[in-house]
Tab-separated table of C-alpha atoms in Angstrom:
chain	number	residue	atom	x	y	z
M	1	MET	CA	101.894	97.664	93.910
M	2	ILE	CA	100.759	101.228	94.451
M	3	LEU	CA	98.262	102.910	92.163
M	4	LYS	CA	99.576	105.796	90.085
M	5	ARG	CA	97.010	108.218	91.534
M	6	THR	CA	98.050	107.221	95.053
M	7	LEU	CA	101.715	107.797	94.249
M	8	GLU	CA	100.831	111.218	92.838
M	9	ALA	CA	98.883	111.981	96.024
M	10	VAL	CA	101.910	110.986	98.128
M	11	ASN	CA	104.061	113.415	96.154
M	12	LYS	CA	101.487	116.199	96.678
M	13	GLY	CA	100.943	115.309	100.341
M	14	ILE	CA	97.162	115.162	99.966
M	15	LEU	CA	95.790	111.648	100.496
M	16	THR	CA	92.480	110.075	101.336
M	17	ASP	CA	92.443	107.639	104.250
M	18	GLU	CA	92.413	104.737	101.792
M	19	GLN	CA	95.339	106.151	99.817
M	20	LEU	CA	97.272	106.732	103.025
M	21	ASP	CA	96.805	103.101	104.069
M	22	GLU	CA	97.780	101.921	100.575
M	23	ALA	CA	100.889	104.116	100.585
M	24	ILE	CA	101.984	102.972	104.057
M	25	GLU	CA	101.594	99.341	103.024
M	26	HIS	CA	103.569	99.918	99.805
M	27	TYR	CA	106.395	101.922	101.384
M	28	THR	CA	106.698	99.477	104.293
M	29	ARG	CA	107.160	96.599	101.871
M	30	LEU	CA	109.503	98.630	99.660
M	31	GLU	CA	111.666	99.641	102.617
M	32	GLN	CA	112.019	96.019	103.704
M	33	ASP	CA	112.829	94.871	100.178
M	34	LEU	CA	115.544	97.498	99.736
M	35	LYS	CA	117.109	96.999	103.180
M	36	CYS	CA	118.274	93.475	102.383
M	37	HIS	CA	120.464	94.829	99.553
M	38	GLY	CA	122.680	96.651	102.018
M	39	SER	CA	124.712	99.627	100.880
M	40	LEU	CA	123.952	99.135	97.177
M	41	TYR	CA	120.571	100.892	97.454
M	42	HIS	CA	121.177	102.831	100.660
M	43	LEU	CA	120.255	106.252	99.234
M	44	VAL	CA	117.034	104.909	97.734
M	45	TRP	CA	116.240	103.093	100.980
M	46	LYS	CA	116.838	106.311	102.931
M	47	ASP	CA	114.390	108.222	100.727
M	48	VAL	CA	111.778	105.473	101.066
M	49	SER	CA	112.336	105.324	104.816
M	50	THR	CA	111.862	109.089	105.152
M	51	THR	CA	108.678	108.995	103.076
M	52	LEU	CA	107.341	106.134	105.193
M	53	TYR	CA	108.135	108.080	108.367
M	54	VAL	CA	106.157	111.091	107.099
M	55	LEU	CA	103.234	108.901	106.010
M	56	ASN	CA	103.123	107.372	109.485
M	57	LEU	CA	103.113	110.868	111.000
M	58	PHE	CA	100.097	111.699	108.815
M	59	LYS	CA	98.366	108.506	109.979
M	60	ASP	CA	99.108	109.179	113.661
M	61	SER	CA	97.835	112.739	113.294
M	62	ARG	CA	94.554	111.515	111.790
M	63	LEU	CA	94.088	108.930	114.514
M	64	LYS	CA	94.472	111.568	117.230
M	65	LYS	CA	91.586	113.661	115.858
């Protein structure tokens, strides 16, 4: 489960390192859980997948500094 303040930070795009790790863990699990439902939740899965992709870009960018 993701904390409300972390979810709000994801929506704003301003996260601490801890929030970023929490969000990546949450969205990774959520993406996997939605994928098994097939086309029923495809649009939701796509949104989650895109968010996870962006979060991973943030993480990669921070690691390169």
